[in-house]
Structures are given as structure tokens and as C-alpha cells.
Short mmCIF file of C-alpha atoms in Angstrom, two decimals:
data_model
loop_
_atom_site.label_atom_id
_atom_site.label_comp_id
_atom_site.label_asym_id
_atom_site.label_seq_id
_atom_site.Cartn_x
_atom_site.Cartn_y
_atom_site.Cartn_z
CA UNK A 438 6.98 -4.72 -29.42
CA UNK A 439 4.37 -3.36 -26.96
CA UNK A 440 6.65 -0.68 -25.72
CA UNK A 441 7.41 0.89 -29.12
CA UNK A 442 5.28 -0.41 -31.94
CA UNK A 443 1.76 -1.68 -31.25
CA UNK A 444 -0.27 -2.23 -28.07
CA UNK A 445 -3.73 -3.76 -27.63
CA UNK A 446 -6.30 -2.00 -25.48
CA UNK A 447 -9.71 -3.11 -24.38
CA UNK A 448 -12.29 -0.27 -24.36
CA UNK A 449 -13.65 0.06 -20.82
CA UNK A 450 -16.59 2.45 -21.39
CA UNK A 451 -19.27 3.44 -23.86
CA UNK A 452 -18.01 7.00 -24.39
CA UNK A 453 -17.18 6.47 -28.07
CA UNK A 454 -20.35 4.51 -29.09
CA UNK A 455 -21.49 3.76 -31.79
CA UNK A 456 -18.03 4.04 -33.42
CA UNK A 457 -16.20 2.04 -30.69
CA UNK A 458 -18.20 -0.19 -28.48
CA UNK A 459 -17.55 -1.07 -24.86
CA UNK A 460 -15.53 -4.25 -24.69
CA UNK A 461 -13.95 -3.74 -28.19
CA UNK A 462 -10.24 -4.30 -28.60
CA UNK A 463 -8.12 -1.71 -30.42
CA UNK A 464 -4.55 -2.00 -31.57
CA UNK A 465 -2.76 1.34 -31.11
CA UNK A 466 0.10 2.15 -33.50
CA UNK A 467 2.67 3.75 -31.10
CA UNK A 468 5.01 5.00 -33.86
CA UNK A 469 3.18 8.32 -34.38
CA UNK A 470 5.86 10.44 -32.93
CA UNK A 471 9.10 8.47 -33.57
CA UNK A 472 11.87 10.02 -35.59
CA UNK A 473 11.66 9.09 -39.23
CA UNK A 474 8.23 7.60 -39.00
CA UNK A 475 5.81 8.53 -41.79
CA UNK A 476 2.61 8.46 -39.69
CA UNK A 477 1.19 11.70 -38.41
CA UNK A 478 -1.84 12.60 -36.30
CA UNK A 479 -4.87 13.78 -38.29
CA UNK A 480 -8.30 15.15 -37.40
CA UNK A 481 -10.66 12.23 -36.92
CA UNK A 482 -7.94 9.81 -35.63
CA UNK A 483 -8.70 8.04 -32.37
CA UNK A 484 -6.17 8.58 -29.52
CA UNK A 485 -5.59 6.47 -26.46
CA UNK A 486 -3.83 8.28 -23.60
CA UNK A 487 -3.35 8.28 -19.85
CA UNK A 488 -5.28 10.75 -17.65
CA UNK A 489 -2.69 13.22 -16.37
CA UNK A 490 -4.03 13.31 -12.74
CA UNK A 491 -4.30 9.50 -12.49
CA UNK A 492 -1.76 7.61 -14.66
CA UNK A 493 -3.71 4.30 -14.06
CA UNK A 494 -6.73 5.58 -16.09
CA UNK A 495 -6.77 5.36 -19.88
CA UNK A 496 -8.92 7.59 -22.09
CA UNK A 497 -9.99 7.11 -25.69
CA UNK A 498 -11.06 10.22 -27.68
CA UNK A 499 -11.21 11.47 -31.28
CA UNK A 500 -8.72 14.13 -32.38
CA UNK A 501 -10.61 17.30 -33.43
CA UNK A 502 -7.84 19.91 -33.06
CA UNK A 503 -4.20 20.03 -34.08
CA UNK A 504 -1.41 22.34 -33.05
CA UNK A 505 -2.29 25.92 -33.85
CA UNK A 506 -6.04 25.22 -34.10
CA UNK A 507 -8.62 27.08 -32.05
CA UNK A 508 -11.40 24.82 -30.61
CA UNK A 509 -14.55 26.38 -29.14
CA UNK A 510 -17.75 24.77 -27.75
CA UNK A 511 -20.80 26.96 -27.81
CA UNK A 512 -24.46 25.92 -27.43
CA UNK A 513 -23.60 22.21 -27.70
CA UNK A 514 -21.80 22.77 -31.07
CA UNK A 515 -18.04 22.32 -31.56
CA UNK A 516 -16.12 24.84 -33.72
CA UNK A 517 -12.62 24.33 -35.07
CA UNK A 518 -10.93 27.41 -36.45
CA UNK A 519 -14.41 29.14 -36.40
CA UNK A 520 -15.84 26.41 -38.69
CA UNK A 521 -18.69 24.28 -37.15
CA UNK A 522 -17.62 20.66 -36.81
CA UNK A 523 -20.32 18.62 -38.51
CA UNK A 524 -19.31 14.96 -38.16
CA UNK A 525 -21.71 11.95 -38.40
CA UNK A 526 -20.31 10.41 -35.19
#
């Protein structure tokens, strides 16, 4: 089940606070890219992934851009497709 459907992760850092707190447990749905699955990635979803240069490190981040989007950071503000991202988190 852990290999293909759902896996539990304990959050190791405070990088997503106040939305996700250090020490929280998340259950990740691992069916996002399987053939025939209905789930798709959307802006605002939380992703858990391995750091490419060190496969033992896990990162947790919020999705802000999708394929074909242009993401730009300027003056501390994030822009997606030239629209300022104004999110409460």
C-alpha cells in the first residue's frame, strides 16, 4: 500500500507554518500520476518530494505553478503568469 497508494510522512521542519506544523503527520496520496486515476495536481496542493541532490531528504512545498506557467519572484512578491499571487498562507 505504501509503495503505490498512500504513505504517511512526519513533517521535519517549520517551513510550512502555520498551515502545516513541525511534527505533524500527513498522508500523501501517491496516485496522482497513475494511469486512469482521476486525481490531478492543482495550484495550492501540498507536494512531498525528495531533494534531487540528496535522495535521503524530503521536502514539503505548496504547488504554485503548473506545466506551461511562468513563475517570477520580484521584490518579495510571487507572480504566476504575470498575476501577483495573493494567498493568505
